Amino acid sequence: MAALLSLQAVSKRYGAVQANAGIDLVVDPGSIHAILGENGAGKSTLMKLIYGVESPDAGVMLWKGQPVNLASPAEARAHGIGMVFQHFSLFETLSVVQNIALIVPGKQADLARRIRALGAEFGLEVDPEAMVHALSVGERQRVEIIRCLLLNPELLILDEPTSVLPPQSVARLFETLRALQARGMAILFISHKLEEIKELCDTATILRGGRVSGRVDPRGHSAKDLATLMIGRAMPPPLPATAQDPGEAWLELAGLSYRNDDPFGVSLHDLSLQARSGEIVGIAGISGNGQQELAALISGEIAAQGAGLRMMGQGVGRLGVAARRRLGFAFVPEERLGRGAVPEMSLADNALLTAHRAGLVARGFIRRAPERAFTAAIITRYDVRTPGPEAEAAALSGGNLQKFIMGREMMLDPKLLLVSQPTWGVDIGAATEIRQRLIAMRNAGAAILVISEELEELFQICDRLHVLHKGHLSPSLPVAETNAEAVGAYMIGSAA
Amino acid sequence: MRISFVRRDHASRPAMLLAPVVAFACAIVASVILFTALGKAPGQALYSLLLEPFLTWYNFSEVLLKMAPLLLIAQGLAIGFRANVFNIGAEGQLIIGAIAASALPVWYPQGDSALMLPAMLVMGAGAGMAWAAIAAMFRTRFNANEILVTLMLSLIAAQVLNYLLLGPWKDPHGFNFPQSVMFPDAALLPILLPGTRVNISLLFALVASVLAYVLMRHRFAGFQLLVGGLAPRAARYAGFSEARAIWLSLLLGGLAAGLAGAAEVAGPLGQLQRSVSLGYGYSAIIVAYLGGLNPLGIVVSAFVMSVIYIGGDNAMVSADLPVAAVWVFQGLLLCFYLAGLTFIRHRVSFSRKALP
């Protein structure tokens, strides 16, 4: 059988960075082909070349045996290549169906019906009339997947598609993908979840440092082997063993409610939880169920209505962000550029953003030497790959910037740390490191609240879990006494 | 073929420095075309506009005199512009500052107290701040756009000035001209350069430039303003108060403009007149942007702009240019500079296909 897509010695360079070097790749029809690699290994660049977003500097791309030179994604789609991006390409000011109608031909009313049908079929429910700006990250990804499926592509590229789905829906998505495969569609599946790749994919191409470091049938290899091929060394050591007795409650929500004035936003109803010194509490759930609102209420970015929010033993409902931070609160937000960091500013200035209380400001003057030293300390201790403190935040990869922001907040030595999506888009090596640091902080006596869509991660690091679904919080579920299915039932609202 | 602008990862620093120079050259070329079309001799016009201000000590001293209010106001405005707080009403804050400063000499035309002048400057600066504070309050309390509020307040300020000069403050011995009494010596700023009209308000402007530099480069408060301008959500995340940034920006802008107004009536004018401003409040916006919103750059752009002011006055006489020609030249300068900035921050991309 002829290959559907074949790349021969494809290379791409951005300035000083050789993102792809001499990559060979063969995708057969009806194959689910995994692309594995750490952050910065060149996966995204390779997908952009295949999807016509970028043009290769060297090498040949054959589509059904014919050389092609794709100048744009529109050309790629015309050939039958569809892609779901990890970072979304939707217009925020348009509704879901309007966004889809920009690319998929057809009347909007028909499209809306098809969107609902696909949503129901694949567990990708989304309101076709909702405005995209009001959707969470997770919901936006669902829109992207639906938009691709509507075009019936011959090759579907999925960039980390399962990261926002609950376990039940992952299983259903896999069924869908297998059904598509049975119809002869080829799928390029980018993921760092090794177990998923073993379960779903029949071929895996592994990238490291812009080059192919292995081609295997993942079904015949252990997750450990795959990880070793991917990171070029043995897996990071397992996480330190759990648990000690938790101490004082440093975060208490007692019947906290929040009425969202945004018609597409989520209101929170009567939330109660505690995070005590020496424990990690997880908030599971698909994003768009009130995670953004909960994080902003705790951080103080939106004002809480009424009492019911206490931090370090005091009511903080009336305190602003800065006052809460002075009590020993630190926060790593979900959005790194534009919220956790100022893209145009240097890393040193981005350290100053929240670490100014760590002796970086004296009598209103910025102290440049301590600022640089603090930034350099973050860079070395948290293994941030960057030329130095003067590099702009926007120049860092997502994973590196996450390590930087994480490091900045942890170096403030907070009593209470709130982390939203700690390892989103972060490679497996760095993710393990971040989780270990969180556990080390917990062991040192901090109270940590982690909001994450990755159930696997929450089970690894948390002592207790709550599930947030449609603005309601499940009871506290000790991790030792629950399992993914039980949590998944809360995530889709079907628990008793 | 499709042409689009793609944001560059890094704006080149040499290009940033070169942009005002290129804009200046383009403005000259465009105005040559314009002057020729008007039937004026372009050589003579440019000579008057750009060279005559340097040819005599008197002309050059007039450049320095004009530079003082432009520089002072532009430094105040640039702070707000960096924080995305757009005070467009420095003209009104200047007029109100001039009115408040004039109150003392109008009420005490024979006054000779040494405290008169300092009191006038404080009143002028305070009144400018108060005028800008109205916009700050509307913005923070009612979320009213500060661009519109400050602009409308300028029109009100001009009417307050008209009312005073046509009514209660009109000089009774002034042959019915709409102007106040001449101020006593105790109400006038000391001359800085003997034999010229340049007074110590130029020093105020230079001190303000140093303070603005320190604020934006070395003070944490200035850093907070920058963050608010570049990434408002990061400012909220870090706990930097948006209301505080709005108040600080508008108050500093109002202070600078009010002080400039006081220095005009206590300086070259020596009385309150209807033409107290000559559009300094608006020109200072151009000065701030031409200087790249950078305190050092603004010193240069304020100088260039006052050369154009003085040159324009000359050109009206010696090259018979209409007064509007000077405004057009200023406008061209700003347009070319902003266009240049666009090319520095973005690159033009040509792609073969019509659709993404």
Coordinates of N, CA and C in Angstrom, one line a residue, chain B residues 198-276:
Chain B
V198 N 13.8 83.9 27.7 CA 13.9 82.5 28.3 C 13.9 82.6 29.8
N199 N 12.9 82.0 30.5 CA 12.9 82.1 31.9 C 13.1 80.8 32.6
I200 N 13.0 80.7 33.9 CA 13.4 79.5 34.6 C 12.5 78.3 34.4
S201 N 11.4 78.6 33.6 CA 10.5 77.4 33.4 C 11.2 76.4 32.6
L202 N 12.2 76.8 31.8 CA 13.0 75.7 31.1 C 13.6 74.8 32.1
L203 N 14.1 75.3 33.2 CA 14.7 74.4 34.2 C 13.6 73.5 34.8
F204 N 12.4 74.0 35.0 CA 11.3 73.2 35.5 C 11.2 71.9 34.6
A205 N 11.2 72.3 33.3 CA 11.0 71.2 32.3 C 12.1 70.2 32.3
L206 N 13.3 70.7 32.4 CA 14.5 69.8 32.5 C 14.5 68.9 33.7
V207 N 14.1 69.5 34.9 CA 14.0 68.8 36.1 C 12.9 67.7 36.0
A208 N 11.8 68.1 35.3 CA 10.7 67.2 35.1 C 11.2 66.0 34.3
S209 N 12.0 66.3 33.3 CA 12.5 65.2 32.5 C 13.3 64.2 33.3
V210 N 14.2 64.7 34.2 CA 15.0 63.9 35.0 C 14.1 63.0 35.9
L211 N 13.1 63.7 36.5 CA 12.2 63.0 37.4 C 11.4 61.9 36.7
A212 N 11.0 62.2 35.4 CA 10.2 61.2 34.6 C 11.1 60.0 34.3
Y213 N 12.4 60.3 34.0 CA 13.3 59.2 33.7 C 13.5 58.3 35.0
V214 N 13.7 59.0 36.1 CA 13.9 58.2 37.3 C 12.6 57.4 37.6
L215 N 11.4 58.0 37.5 CA 10.2 57.3 37.7 C 10.0 56.0 36.8
M216 N 10.3 56.2 35.5 CA 10.0 55.1 34.6 C 11.1 54.1 34.6
R217 N 12.3 54.4 35.0 CA 13.4 53.5 34.9 C 13.7 52.8 36.2
H218 N 13.6 53.6 37.3 CA 14.1 53.1 38.6 C 13.1 53.0 39.7
R219 N 11.9 53.6 39.5 CA 10.9 53.5 40.6 C 10.0 52.3 40.3
F220 N 9.6 51.7 41.4 CA 8.6 50.6 41.3 C 7.3 51.1 40.8
A221 N 6.9 52.3 41.2 CA 5.6 52.8 40.8 C 5.6 52.9 39.3
G222 N 6.7 53.4 38.7 CA 6.8 53.5 37.2 C 6.7 52.1 36.6
F223 N 7.3 51.1 37.2 CA 7.2 49.7 36.7 C 5.8 49.3 36.7
Q224 N 5.1 49.6 37.7 CA 3.7 49.2 37.8 C 2.9 49.8 36.7
L225 N 3.2 51.1 36.4 CA 2.5 51.7 35.3 C 2.8 51.0 34.0
L226 N 4.0 50.7 33.7 CA 4.4 50.0 32.5 C 3.7 48.7 32.4
V227 N 3.6 47.9 33.4 CA 2.9 46.6 33.4 C 1.5 46.8 33.0
G228 N 0.9 47.8 33.7 CA -0.6 48.1 33.4 C -0.8 48.4 31.9
G229 N 0.2 49.1 31.3 CA 0.1 49.4 29.9 C 0.3 48.3 29.0
L230 N 1.3 47.4 29.3 CA 1.7 46.3 28.4 C 0.7 45.1 28.6
A231 N 0.4 44.8 29.8 CA -0.4 43.6 30.0 C -1.3 43.8 31.2
P232 N -2.5 44.4 31.0 CA -3.4 44.8 32.1 C -3.8 43.5 33.0
R233 N -3.9 42.4 32.3 CA -4.2 41.2 33.2 C -3.1 40.8 34.1
A234 N -1.9 41.0 33.6 CA -0.7 40.7 34.5 C -0.7 41.7 35.6
A235 N -1.1 42.9 35.4 CA -1.1 43.9 36.5 C -2.1 43.5 37.5
R236 N -3.3 43.1 37.1 CA -4.3 42.6 38.0 C -3.9 41.4 38.8
Y237 N -3.2 40.5 38.0 CA -2.7 39.2 38.7 C -1.7 39.6 39.8
A238 N -0.8 40.6 39.5 CA 0.2 40.9 40.5 C -0.3 41.8 41.6
G239 N -1.6 42.3 41.4 CA -2.1 43.1 42.5 C -1.8 44.6 42.3
F240 N -1.5 45.0 41.1 CA -1.2 46.5 40.9 C -2.6 47.1 40.6
S241 N -2.9 48.1 41.4 CA -4.2 48.7 41.3 C -4.4 49.5 40.0
E242 N -5.4 49.2 39.2 CA -5.7 49.9 38.0 C -6.1 51.4 38.3
A243 N -6.9 51.5 39.4 CA -7.4 52.8 39.7 C -6.2 53.7 40.1
R244 N -5.3 53.2 40.8 CA -4.1 54.0 41.2 C -3.3 54.4 40.0
A245 N -3.2 53.5 39.0 CA -2.5 53.9 37.8 C -3.2 55.0 37.1
I246 N -4.5 55.0 37.0 CA -5.3 56.0 36.3 C -5.1 57.3 37.1
W247 N -5.2 57.3 38.4 CA -5.1 58.5 39.2 C -3.7 59.1 39.0
L248 N -2.7 58.3 39.2 CA -1.3 58.7 39.1 C -1.0 59.4 37.7
S249 N -1.4 58.7 36.7 CA -1.2 59.1 35.3 C -1.8 60.5 35.1
L250 N -3.1 60.6 35.4 CA -3.8 61.8 35.1 C -3.3 63.0 36.0
L251 N -3.0 62.7 37.3 CA -2.6 63.7 38.2 C -1.2 64.3 37.7
L252 N -0.3 63.4 37.3 CA 1.0 63.9 36.9 C 0.9 64.7 35.6
G253 N 0.0 64.2 34.7 CA -0.2 64.9 33.4 C -0.8 66.3 33.7
G254 N -1.8 66.3 34.6 CA -2.4 67.6 35.0 C -1.5 68.5 35.7
L255 N -0.7 68.0 36.5 CA 0.3 68.8 37.3 C 1.3 69.5 36.3
A256 N 1.8 68.7 35.4 CA 2.7 69.3 34.4 C 2.1 70.3 33.5
A257 N 0.9 70.1 33.1 CA 0.2 71.0 32.2 C -0.2 72.3 32.9
G258 N -0.7 72.1 34.2 CA -1.1 73.3 35.0 C 0.1 74.1 35.3
L259 N 1.3 73.5 35.6 CA 2.5 74.3 35.9 C 2.9 75.0 34.6
A260 N 2.8 74.4 33.5 CA 3.2 75.0 32.2 C 2.3 76.2 32.0
G261 N 1.0 76.1 32.3 CA 0.1 77.2 32.1 C 0.5 78.4 33.0
A262 N 0.8 78.1 34.3 CA 1.2 79.1 35.2 C 2.5 79.8 34.7
A263 N 3.4 79.0 34.1 CA 4.7 79.6 33.7 C 4.5 80.4 32.4
E264 N 3.4 80.2 31.7 CA 3.2 81.0 30.5 C 2.7 82.4 30.9
V265 N 1.7 82.5 31.8 CA 1.2 83.8 32.3 C 2.2 84.5 33.1
A266 N 3.0 83.8 33.9 CA 4.1 84.4 34.7 C 5.3 84.6 33.9
G267 N 5.4 84.2 32.6 CA 6.6 84.3 31.8 C 6.4 85.2 30.7
P268 N 6.4 84.7 29.4 CA 6.4 85.6 28.3 C 5.2 86.4 28.2
L269 N 4.0 86.0 28.7 CA 2.8 86.8 28.5 C 2.7 87.9 29.5
G270 N 2.9 87.6 30.8 CA 2.9 88.7 31.8 C 1.4 89.1 32.1
Q271 N 0.5 88.4 31.6 CA -0.9 88.6 31.8 C -1.7 87.4 31.3
L272 N -3.0 87.4 31.7 CA -3.8 86.3 31.2 C -4.5 86.7 29.9
Q273 N -4.3 85.9 28.8 CA -4.9 86.2 27.5 C -5.7 85.1 27.0
R274 N -6.5 85.4 26.0 CA -7.2 84.2 25.4 C -6.3 83.3 24.7
S275 N -5.2 83.8 24.1 CA -4.3 82.9 23.4 C -3.2 82.4 24.3
V276 N -3.6 82.0 25.5 CA -2.6 81.6 26.5 C -1.8 80.4 26.0

